[in-house]
Amino acid sequence: MDNRVRGLRHLFVTMFLTTFAAVIVIPPITDVTIAALCPHQYQCSLPIFLTGFQQAMTGVGSVLMTPLIGNLSDQYGRKALLTLPLLLSIIPQLILAYSRDTKFFYAYYVVKTLAAMAGEGSFQCLALAYVADKVPEGKRGSTFGVLAGVGSASFVGGTLAARFLSTALTFQVGAVFSMIALVYMRIFLEDSVPAGVGMTQPLLREGQEQCLQECESDSSKITTGTFKKLPSVGDLISMLKCSPTFSQAAVVLFFSSLADGGLMASLLYYLKARFQFSKNQFADLMMISGIGATLTQLFFMPILIPAVGEVKLISTGLLVSCISMFVYSISWAGWVPYALAGCSIFGVFVRPSICSIASKQVGATEQGMVQGCLSGISSLANIISPLVFSPLTALFLSDEAPFYFPGFSLMCLGLALMAAFFQSLMIRNVPPIVVDETSSNHCTESSV
């Protein structure tokens, strides 16, 4: 592990700086939004709807951009494509660093939405592909966990800083860290252009013989044309049909991301309306979650993945997250969210494990493509979730609710996690790909 970590240290530093800059502005943004749109109110529907719309538009952009950026990085290297999301993240923070008045907030809202549509999710996708370029298949799951742990450590640092800084200063610090991350990445990060034996259809090795033959008949078209551009919906559907493991993991990711997106759209507004939480309480909750996630991803995942495997970790994380979400929905006192924040140590198993499973199904030259497709699936869920859960949250926090249940939207999120949990029980953990070095047109399963 030490050699791998040293080889990826510049990526980890870039991850830390970028995540810190993004996280430090999360605790105050709810208060800033409500102050700009609904002064002197704890409960207001307009910020909920605007946040949901922004999240949906971000999802639309991510569905289109992350597969394209991931696939282009397979051709032109990770470093060149990493520049785009890092550059775009600077501009919105500069606006709120200057002023948080209503007109500046609307300018931030428009610019942030456009920037997120173009670059949201791309950094994570490219970072995972970079790790896959550098780390052997058998060790990717634990290394993905370390990468996520670095992000969680930065999450803790960002929320801790937000807890003690003023609202104005948080946006200024966030903008500075975003610029430092971009400069550091451009200077120190070694480029990674995938190398190795190509595969015409890496995701089809576990499918039916008929499916394999159909996909092989189109391999020349895909190799020369499709994957050098944006992967089409038909390409993704073909992957889902021909690879049971990939399709099952994709379904789990979709429902898990649906719950995560709905949580982003509703939880902070629910806590503010229910218990009058503010920036400091939000920062405390995020810090508790972040500390637990950091310890889990840095120290426990590298041990647990070789011991029990990715599939069992996914199921465990989803089950605990489902139960905690149901309890969130019936929170009866202000201390309950603090008690539940520690359950995040199990939820962080899910995404790195899914990325590890998918990464083992593809060749060295297609890591960016498959991680981009996973990001696209996650972004599709992020389009749907705010369209459903933002109006639902606003309705049940208002006086027009059909019955009194402020946490009803959170209970629905728990149902989505339950669906993901049951689907995760059906994932087959297949052996990694072994490529025939004498021919780039064949791939076989390793013999047991």
Short mmCIF file of C-alpha atoms in Angstrom, two decimals:
data_model
loop_
_atom_site.label_atom_id
_atom_site.label_comp_id
_atom_site.label_asym_id
_atom_site.label_seq_id
_atom_site.Cartn_x
_atom_site.Cartn_y
_atom_site.Cartn_z
CA MET A 1 0.00 0.00 0.00
CA ASP A 2 2.84 2.40 0.84
CA ASN A 3 4.34 2.22 -2.67
CA ARG A 4 0.94 2.80 -4.28
CA VAL A 5 0.18 5.73 -2.00
CA ARG A 6 3.53 7.34 -2.75
CA GLY A 7 2.94 6.90 -6.47
CA LEU A 8 -0.43 8.63 -6.20
CA ARG A 9 0.49 11.31 -3.67
CA HIS A 10 0.04 14.24 -6.06
CA LEU A 11 -3.42 12.99 -7.02
CA PHE A 12 -4.28 12.67 -3.32
CA VAL A 13 -3.12 16.24 -2.65
CA THR A 14 -5.18 17.49 -5.57
CA MET A 15 -8.18 15.53 -4.26
CA PHE A 16 -7.72 17.02 -0.79
CA LEU A 17 -7.49 20.61 -2.01
CA THR A 18 -10.40 20.29 -4.43
CA THR A 19 -12.72 18.61 -1.94
CA PHE A 20 -11.78 21.10 0.78
CA ALA A 21 -12.70 24.01 -1.49
CA ALA A 22 -16.04 22.41 -2.39
CA VAL A 23 -16.99 21.34 1.15
CA ILE A 24 -16.12 24.49 3.06
CA VAL A 25 -18.99 26.37 1.37
CA ILE A 26 -21.67 23.72 2.03
CA PRO A 27 -22.57 24.57 5.67
CA PRO A 28 -23.19 28.29 5.01
CA ILE A 29 -24.87 27.97 1.60
CA THR A 30 -28.28 27.06 3.05
CA ASP A 31 -28.29 30.17 5.25
CA VAL A 32 -26.98 32.32 2.38
CA THR A 33 -29.69 31.02 0.04
CA ILE A 34 -32.53 31.61 2.49
CA ALA A 35 -31.16 35.04 3.49
CA ALA A 36 -30.97 36.10 -0.16
CA LEU A 37 -34.38 34.76 -1.21
CA CYS A 38 -36.48 34.76 1.98
CA PRO A 39 -34.99 37.16 4.54
CA HIS A 40 -35.83 36.59 8.23
CA GLN A 41 -37.48 33.19 7.62
CA TYR A 42 -36.57 29.68 8.74
CA GLN A 43 -38.88 27.95 6.27
CA CYS A 44 -39.28 28.88 2.61
CA SER A 45 -40.22 26.83 -0.44
CA LEU A 46 -38.39 28.88 -3.10
CA PRO A 47 -34.84 27.88 -2.04
CA ILE A 48 -35.88 24.22 -1.98
CA PHE A 49 -37.26 24.40 -5.53
CA LEU A 50 -34.26 26.36 -6.84
CA THR A 51 -31.83 23.92 -5.23
CA GLY A 52 -33.75 21.01 -6.73
CA PHE A 53 -33.76 22.63 -10.18
CA GLN A 54 -30.03 23.31 -9.98
CA GLN A 55 -29.38 19.72 -8.97
CA ALA A 56 -31.52 18.41 -11.82
CA MET A 57 -29.79 20.59 -14.41
CA THR A 58 -26.42 19.53 -13.01
CA GLY A 59 -27.50 15.94 -13.50
CA VAL A 60 -28.49 16.61 -17.11
CA GLY A 61 -25.10 18.12 -17.85
CA SER A 62 -23.26 15.34 -16.04
CA VAL A 63 -25.11 12.63 -17.95
CA LEU A 64 -23.83 14.15 -21.18
CA MET A 65 -20.39 15.35 -20.09
CA THR A 66 -18.91 12.74 -17.76
CA PRO A 67 -18.97 9.84 -20.28
CA LEU A 68 -17.53 12.17 -22.92
CA ILE A 69 -14.79 13.52 -20.64
CA GLY A 70 -13.98 10.07 -19.33
CA ASN A 71 -13.72 8.67 -22.84
CA LEU A 72 -11.61 11.60 -24.09
CA SER A 73 -9.25 11.05 -21.17
CA ASP A 74 -8.66 7.52 -22.47
CA GLN A 75 -7.39 9.13 -25.66
CA TYR A 76 -5.62 12.29 -24.46
CA GLY A 77 -4.67 11.55 -20.85
CA ARG A 78 -6.23 12.32 -17.49
CA LYS A 79 -4.33 15.51 -16.66
CA ALA A 80 -5.56 17.56 -19.61
CA LEU A 81 -9.19 16.71 -18.87
CA LEU A 82 -8.81 17.29 -15.11
CA THR A 83 -8.14 20.95 -15.86
CA LEU A 84 -11.76 21.60 -16.92
CA PRO A 85 -13.62 20.77 -13.68
CA LEU A 86 -10.95 22.42 -11.53
CA LEU A 87 -11.07 25.62 -13.56
CA LEU A 88 -14.86 25.82 -13.60
CA SER A 89 -15.11 25.34 -9.83
CA ILE A 90 -13.31 28.62 -9.16
CA ILE A 91 -15.72 31.09 -10.77
CA PRO A 92 -18.90 30.60 -8.65
CA GLN A 93 -16.97 30.82 -5.39
CA LEU A 94 -15.37 34.10 -6.46
CA ILE A 95 -18.83 35.62 -6.90
CA LEU A 96 -20.02 34.82 -3.36
CA ALA A 97 -16.58 35.68 -1.99
CA TYR A 98 -17.22 39.20 -3.28
CA SER A 99 -20.83 39.60 -2.12
CA ARG A 100 -23.84 37.56 -1.00
CA ASP A 101 -26.55 40.11 -1.80
CA THR A 102 -29.59 38.93 -3.72
CA LYS A 103 -28.36 40.00 -7.16
CA PHE A 104 -24.96 38.43 -6.60
CA PHE A 105 -26.62 35.26 -5.35
CA TYR A 106 -28.62 34.99 -8.57
CA ALA A 107 -25.42 35.51 -10.57
CA TYR A 108 -23.76 32.77 -8.51
CA TYR A 109 -26.76 30.52 -9.03
CA VAL A 110 -26.64 30.82 -12.83
CA VAL A 111 -22.85 30.46 -13.09
CA LYS A 112 -22.76 27.60 -10.58
CA THR A 113 -25.46 25.74 -12.48
CA LEU A 114 -23.67 26.12 -15.82
CA ALA A 115 -20.28 25.22 -14.31
CA ALA A 116 -21.72 22.17 -12.57
CA MET A 117 -23.41 21.01 -15.78
CA ALA A 118 -20.05 21.10 -17.55
CA GLY A 119 -17.77 19.77 -14.83
CA GLU A 120 -19.69 18.23 -11.92
CA GLY A 121 -18.67 14.63 -11.37
CA SER A 122 -15.85 14.77 -13.92
CA PHE A 123 -13.12 15.19 -11.32
CA GLN A 124 -14.18 12.09 -9.38
CA CYS A 125 -14.53 10.10 -12.61
CA LEU A 126 -11.06 11.07 -13.82
CA ALA A 127 -9.46 10.50 -10.41
CA LEU A 128 -10.83 6.95 -10.32
CA ALA A 129 -9.60 6.31 -13.86
CA TYR A 130 -6.16 7.69 -12.89
CA VAL A 131 -5.97 5.24 -9.98
CA ALA A 132 -7.04 2.39 -12.26
CA ASP A 133 -4.19 3.30 -14.63
CA LYS A 134 -1.63 3.02 -11.86
CA VAL A 135 -2.89 0.15 -9.65
CA PRO A 136 -3.27 -3.58 -10.49
CA GLU A 137 -6.78 -5.01 -10.57
CA GLY A 138 -6.53 -6.98 -7.35
CA LYS A 139 -5.62 -3.89 -5.33
CA ARG A 140 -7.92 -1.33 -6.90
CA GLY A 141 -10.77 -1.75 -4.41
CA SER A 142 -8.62 -0.87 -1.41
CA THR A 143 -6.91 1.98 -3.30
CA PHE A 144 -10.28 3.40 -4.35
CA GLY A 145 -11.12 3.31 -0.64
CA VAL A 146 -7.94 5.25 0.19
CA LEU A 147 -8.80 7.84 -2.47
CA ALA A 148 -12.28 8.21 -0.99
CA GLY A 149 -10.70 8.41 2.46
CA VAL A 150 -8.55 11.34 1.37
CA GLY A 151 -11.71 13.04 0.14
CA SER A 152 -13.39 12.32 3.48
CA ALA A 153 -10.41 13.72 5.40
CA SER A 154 -10.69 16.87 3.31
CA PHE A 155 -14.44 16.83 4.04
CA VAL A 156 -13.63 16.94 7.75
CA GLY A 157 -11.11 19.73 7.28
CA GLY A 158 -13.53 21.79 5.20
CA THR A 159 -16.41 21.46 7.64
CA LEU A 160 -14.13 22.18 10.60
CA ALA A 161 -12.91 25.34 8.89
CA ALA A 162 -16.48 26.36 8.04
CA ARG A 163 -17.45 25.84 11.68
CA PHE A 164 -15.06 28.56 12.89
CA LEU A 165 -14.85 30.93 9.92
CA SER A 166 -17.34 33.65 9.11
CA THR A 167 -19.68 33.15 6.17
CA ALA A 168 -17.84 35.71 4.03
CA LEU A 169 -14.46 34.19 4.78
CA THR A 170 -15.55 30.63 3.94
CA PHE A 171 -16.22 31.58 0.32
CA GLN A 172 -12.94 33.49 0.08
CA VAL A 173 -10.98 30.54 1.46
CA GLY A 174 -12.87 28.17 -0.86
CA ALA A 175 -11.93 30.25 -3.90
CA VAL A 176 -8.26 30.35 -2.86
CA PHE A 177 -8.10 26.58 -2.32
CA SER A 178 -9.74 25.99 -5.71
CA MET A 179 -7.04 28.05 -7.41
CA ILE A 180 -4.27 26.31 -5.46
CA ALA A 181 -5.67 22.91 -6.47
CA LEU A 182 -5.62 23.85 -10.16
CA VAL A 183 -2.07 25.22 -10.05
CA TYR A 184 -0.78 22.27 -8.01
CA MET A 185 -2.34 19.74 -10.36
CA ARG A 186 -0.92 21.42 -13.47
CA ILE A 187 2.59 21.60 -11.99
CA PHE A 188 3.06 18.39 -10.04
CA LEU A 189 0.63 15.72 -11.24
CA GLU A 190 2.21 13.30 -13.68
CA ASP A 191 0.04 12.68 -16.70
CA SER A 192 -1.52 9.28 -17.15
CA VAL A 193 -2.27 8.01 -20.63
CA PRO A 194 -3.70 4.48 -20.49
CA ALA A 195 -1.37 1.86 -21.83
CA GLY A 196 -1.76 -1.82 -22.38
CA VAL A 197 -3.52 -4.29 -24.58
CA GLY A 198 -6.81 -3.00 -25.90
CA MET A 199 -10.01 -4.98 -25.78
CA THR A 200 -12.73 -4.75 -28.36
CA GLN A 201 -15.53 -5.63 -25.92
CA PRO A 202 -14.27 -5.85 -22.32
CA LEU A 203 -17.70 -5.83 -20.70
CA LEU A 204 -19.06 -8.80 -22.60
CA ARG A 205 -16.92 -11.61 -21.30
CA GLU A 206 -19.50 -12.98 -18.88
CA GLY A 207 -22.54 -12.76 -21.14
CA GLN A 208 -24.27 -15.30 -23.26
CA GLU A 209 -22.46 -16.62 -26.34
CA GLN A 210 -25.09 -15.07 -28.57
CA CYS A 211 -24.60 -11.69 -26.91
CA LEU A 212 -20.85 -12.01 -27.31
CA GLN A 213 -21.15 -12.79 -31.01
CA GLU A 214 -23.52 -9.87 -31.60
CA CYS A 215 -21.21 -7.44 -29.85
CA GLU A 216 -18.11 -8.79 -31.59
CA SER A 217 -19.79 -8.18 -34.94
CA ASP A 218 -19.96 -4.48 -34.04
CA SER A 219 -16.51 -4.27 -32.45
CA SER A 220 -14.87 -2.56 -35.39
CA LYS A 221 -17.49 0.18 -35.38
CA ILE A 222 -17.20 0.72 -31.65
CA THR A 223 -13.41 0.70 -31.58
CA THR A 224 -12.99 3.10 -34.47
CA GLY A 225 -15.88 5.42 -33.99
CA THR A 226 -18.28 5.30 -31.11
CA PHE A 227 -15.88 5.23 -28.15
CA LYS A 228 -13.85 8.08 -29.58
CA LYS A 229 -16.94 10.19 -29.18
CA LEU A 230 -19.65 10.34 -26.62
CA PRO A 231 -20.82 6.77 -25.82
CA SER A 232 -24.40 6.52 -26.98
CA VAL A 233 -27.37 5.27 -25.02
CA GLY A 234 -27.31 2.18 -27.23
CA ASP A 235 -23.72 1.44 -26.21
CA LEU A 236 -24.62 1.69 -22.54
CA ILE A 237 -27.68 -0.52 -23.02
CA SER A 238 -25.49 -3.07 -24.81
CA MET A 239 -23.12 -3.11 -21.83
CA LEU A 240 -25.99 -3.56 -19.40
CA LYS A 241 -27.49 -6.42 -21.45
CA CYS A 242 -24.24 -8.28 -22.03
CA SER A 243 -22.71 -8.00 -18.55
CA PRO A 244 -24.89 -9.14 -15.63
CA THR A 245 -22.34 -7.94 -13.07
CA PHE A 246 -22.11 -4.48 -14.59
CA SER A 247 -25.89 -4.18 -14.99
CA GLN A 248 -26.56 -5.24 -11.39
CA ALA A 249 -23.94 -2.85 -10.07
CA ALA A 250 -25.43 -0.08 -12.22
CA VAL A 251 -28.92 -0.66 -10.78
CA VAL A 252 -27.52 -0.53 -7.24
CA LEU A 253 -25.65 2.67 -8.07
CA PHE A 254 -28.78 4.22 -9.57
CA PHE A 255 -30.97 3.67 -6.50
CA SER A 256 -28.15 4.60 -4.13
CA SER A 257 -27.51 7.82 -6.06
CA LEU A 258 -31.25 8.49 -6.16
CA ALA A 259 -31.26 8.43 -2.35
CA ASP A 260 -28.06 10.50 -2.09
CA GLY A 261 -29.42 13.13 -4.48
CA GLY A 262 -32.71 13.33 -2.61
CA LEU A 263 -30.84 13.66 0.66
CA MET A 264 -28.87 16.60 -0.70
CA ALA A 265 -32.09 18.27 -1.83
CA SER A 266 -34.01 17.81 1.39
CA LEU A 267 -32.04 17.03 4.56
CA LEU A 268 -30.61 20.46 5.39
CA TYR A 269 -33.92 22.20 4.78
CA TYR A 270 -35.70 19.53 6.84
CA LEU A 271 -33.32 20.06 9.77
CA LYS A 272 -33.60 23.84 9.53
CA ALA A 273 -37.41 23.74 9.52
CA ARG A 274 -37.71 20.97 12.12
CA PHE A 275 -35.01 21.96 14.63
CA GLN A 276 -33.90 25.43 13.41
CA PHE A 277 -30.38 24.19 12.62
CA SER A 278 -27.93 26.74 11.19
CA LYS A 279 -24.44 26.80 9.69
CA ASN A 280 -22.70 25.62 12.85
CA GLN A 281 -25.02 22.66 13.42
CA PHE A 282 -24.71 21.65 9.74
CA ALA A 283 -20.92 21.82 10.07
CA ASP A 284 -20.99 19.69 13.23
CA LEU A 285 -23.05 16.98 11.53
CA MET A 286 -20.84 16.97 8.44
CA MET A 287 -17.72 16.81 10.60
CA ILE A 288 -18.99 13.78 12.53
CA SER A 289 -19.87 12.03 9.27
CA GLY A 290 -16.58 13.00 7.68
CA ILE A 291 -14.41 11.75 10.55
CA GLY A 292 -16.16 8.39 10.52
CA ALA A 293 -15.90 8.15 6.72
CA THR A 294 -12.21 9.05 6.79
CA LEU A 295 -11.31 6.40 9.36
CA THR A 296 -13.37 3.79 7.54
CA GLN A 297 -12.00 4.43 4.07
CA LEU A 298 -8.36 4.92 5.03
CA PHE A 299 -7.95 2.14 7.58
CA PHE A 300 -10.82 -0.36 7.41
CA MET A 301 -11.65 -0.69 3.70
CA PRO A 302 -8.12 -1.80 2.69
CA ILE A 303 -8.51 -4.62 5.24
CA LEU A 304 -12.16 -5.49 4.67
CA ILE A 305 -12.20 -5.64 0.85
CA PRO A 306 -9.64 -8.48 0.58
CA ALA A 307 -11.28 -10.24 3.54
CA VAL A 308 -14.98 -10.13 2.65
CA GLY A 309 -15.13 -8.69 -0.87
CA GLU A 310 -16.80 -5.66 -2.42
CA VAL A 311 -20.28 -7.21 -2.71
CA LYS A 312 -20.74 -7.85 1.01
CA LEU A 313 -19.50 -4.36 1.83
CA ILE A 314 -22.05 -2.86 -0.57
CA SER A 315 -24.93 -4.81 1.02
CA THR A 316 -23.84 -3.94 4.56
CA GLY A 317 -23.50 -0.26 3.77
CA LEU A 318 -26.90 -0.08 2.09
CA LEU A 319 -28.68 -1.94 4.89
CA VAL A 320 -27.33 0.35 7.61
CA SER A 321 -28.00 3.46 5.50
CA CYS A 322 -31.58 2.32 4.91
CA ILE A 323 -32.25 1.84 8.62
CA SER A 324 -30.67 5.17 9.56
CA MET A 325 -32.75 6.98 6.92
CA PHE A 326 -35.99 5.59 8.37
CA VAL A 327 -34.92 6.82 11.82
CA TYR A 328 -34.01 10.23 10.35
CA SER A 329 -37.55 10.55 9.02
CA ILE A 330 -39.04 10.26 12.52
CA SER A 331 -36.42 12.34 14.36
CA TRP A 332 -38.05 13.44 17.60
CA ALA A 333 -35.27 15.58 19.08
CA GLY A 334 -32.29 17.63 17.96
CA TRP A 335 -29.77 15.06 19.20
CA VAL A 336 -31.08 12.29 16.91
CA PRO A 337 -29.33 13.58 13.73
CA TYR A 338 -26.06 13.73 15.68
CA ALA A 339 -26.47 10.13 16.78
CA LEU A 340 -27.26 9.00 13.23
CA ALA A 341 -24.35 10.90 11.66
CA GLY A 342 -21.99 8.13 12.74
CA CYS A 343 -23.84 5.62 10.53
CA SER A 344 -22.13 7.21 7.53
CA ILE A 345 -19.13 4.97 8.24
CA PHE A 346 -21.09 2.15 6.59
CA GLY A 347 -22.57 4.16 3.72
CA VAL A 348 -19.11 5.05 2.39
CA PHE A 349 -18.52 1.40 1.48
CA VAL A 350 -20.92 1.59 -1.45
CA ARG A 351 -19.48 3.86 -4.15
CA PRO A 352 -15.80 2.76 -4.03
CA SER A 353 -16.86 -0.91 -4.04
CA ILE A 354 -19.11 -0.43 -7.08
CA CYS A 355 -16.35 1.43 -8.93
CA SER A 356 -13.92 -1.37 -8.09
CA ILE A 357 -16.28 -4.06 -9.43
CA ALA A 358 -16.85 -2.13 -12.66
CA SER A 359 -13.16 -1.35 -13.07
CA LYS A 360 -12.32 -5.06 -13.05
CA GLN A 361 -14.64 -5.65 -16.00
CA VAL A 362 -12.76 -3.42 -18.46
CA GLY A 363 -9.34 -3.11 -20.00
CA ALA A 364 -6.60 -0.58 -19.29
CA THR A 365 -7.58 1.67 -22.19
CA GLU A 366 -11.24 1.95 -21.19
CA GLN A 367 -11.15 2.90 -17.51
CA GLY A 368 -12.16 6.49 -18.21
CA MET A 369 -15.07 5.33 -20.35
CA VAL A 370 -16.53 2.95 -17.77
CA GLN A 371 -16.07 5.38 -14.85
CA GLY A 372 -17.70 8.06 -16.99
CA CYS A 373 -20.64 5.76 -17.67
CA LEU A 374 -21.02 5.09 -13.94
CA SER A 375 -20.94 8.83 -13.31
CA GLY A 376 -23.57 9.26 -16.02
CA ILE A 377 -25.84 6.71 -14.34
CA SER A 378 -25.36 8.47 -11.01
CA SER A 379 -26.08 11.81 -12.65
CA LEU A 380 -29.27 10.44 -14.20
CA ALA A 381 -30.45 9.59 -10.70
CA ASN A 382 -29.50 13.12 -9.65
CA ILE A 383 -31.79 14.49 -12.35
CA ILE A 384 -34.75 12.49 -11.12
CA SER A 385 -34.27 12.82 -7.36
CA PRO A 386 -34.68 16.60 -6.97
CA LEU A 387 -37.66 16.60 -9.32
CA VAL A 388 -39.33 14.13 -6.96
CA PHE A 389 -37.99 14.92 -3.51
CA SER A 390 -37.71 18.72 -3.61
CA PRO A 391 -41.48 19.24 -4.15
CA LEU A 392 -42.18 16.42 -1.69
CA THR A 393 -39.99 18.03 0.96
CA ALA A 394 -41.50 21.46 0.38
CA LEU A 395 -45.02 20.03 0.59
CA PHE A 396 -44.55 18.15 3.87
CA LEU A 397 -42.71 21.06 5.49
CA SER A 398 -45.53 23.44 4.63
CA ASP A 399 -48.97 23.98 6.13
CA GLU A 400 -50.61 22.38 3.08
CA ALA A 401 -49.27 18.87 3.81
CA PRO A 402 -51.99 16.20 3.44
CA PHE A 403 -50.94 14.82 6.85
CA TYR A 404 -48.34 15.74 9.43
CA PHE A 405 -45.10 13.92 8.63
CA PRO A 406 -42.20 16.39 8.09
CA GLY A 407 -39.79 13.55 7.38
CA PHE A 408 -41.96 11.81 4.78
CA SER A 409 -39.50 12.53 1.96
CA LEU A 410 -36.70 11.00 4.01
CA MET A 411 -38.77 7.87 4.52
CA CYS A 412 -39.12 7.61 0.74
CA LEU A 413 -35.34 7.89 0.46
CA GLY A 414 -35.11 4.94 2.82
CA LEU A 415 -37.30 2.94 0.44
CA ALA A 416 -34.92 3.74 -2.43
CA LEU A 417 -32.01 2.48 -0.33
CA MET A 418 -33.99 -0.65 0.47
CA ALA A 419 -34.41 -1.31 -3.26
CA ALA A 420 -30.67 -0.86 -3.75
CA PHE A 421 -29.97 -3.26 -0.87
CA PHE A 422 -32.13 -6.06 -2.31
CA GLN A 423 -30.55 -5.59 -5.74
CA SER A 424 -27.07 -5.75 -4.21
CA LEU A 425 -27.82 -9.24 -2.90
CA MET A 426 -27.98 -10.45 -6.52
CA ILE A 427 -24.59 -9.13 -7.67
CA ARG A 428 -22.21 -11.86 -8.81
CA ASN A 429 -18.60 -11.03 -8.05
CA VAL A 430 -16.80 -12.34 -11.12
CA PRO A 431 -13.05 -12.94 -11.44
CA PRO A 432 -10.92 -10.23 -13.05
CA ILE A 433 -10.15 -10.14 -16.75
CA VAL A 434 -7.12 -11.92 -18.10
CA VAL A 435 -6.07 -10.53 -21.47
CA ASP A 436 -4.46 -12.68 -24.13
CA GLU A 437 -1.30 -10.73 -24.94
CA THR A 438 -1.05 -12.32 -28.38
CA SER A 439 -4.36 -10.95 -29.52
CA SER A 440 -6.12 -7.76 -28.58
CA ASN A 441 -9.44 -9.09 -29.82
CA HIS A 442 -10.02 -11.75 -27.14
CA CYS A 443 -10.50 -11.69 -23.41
CA THR A 444 -11.17 -14.60 -21.11
CA GLU A 445 -11.99 -15.24 -17.49
CA SER A 446 -9.16 -16.39 -15.28
CA SER A 447 -9.26 -20.05 -14.53
CA VAL A 448 -9.94 -21.18 -10.99
#
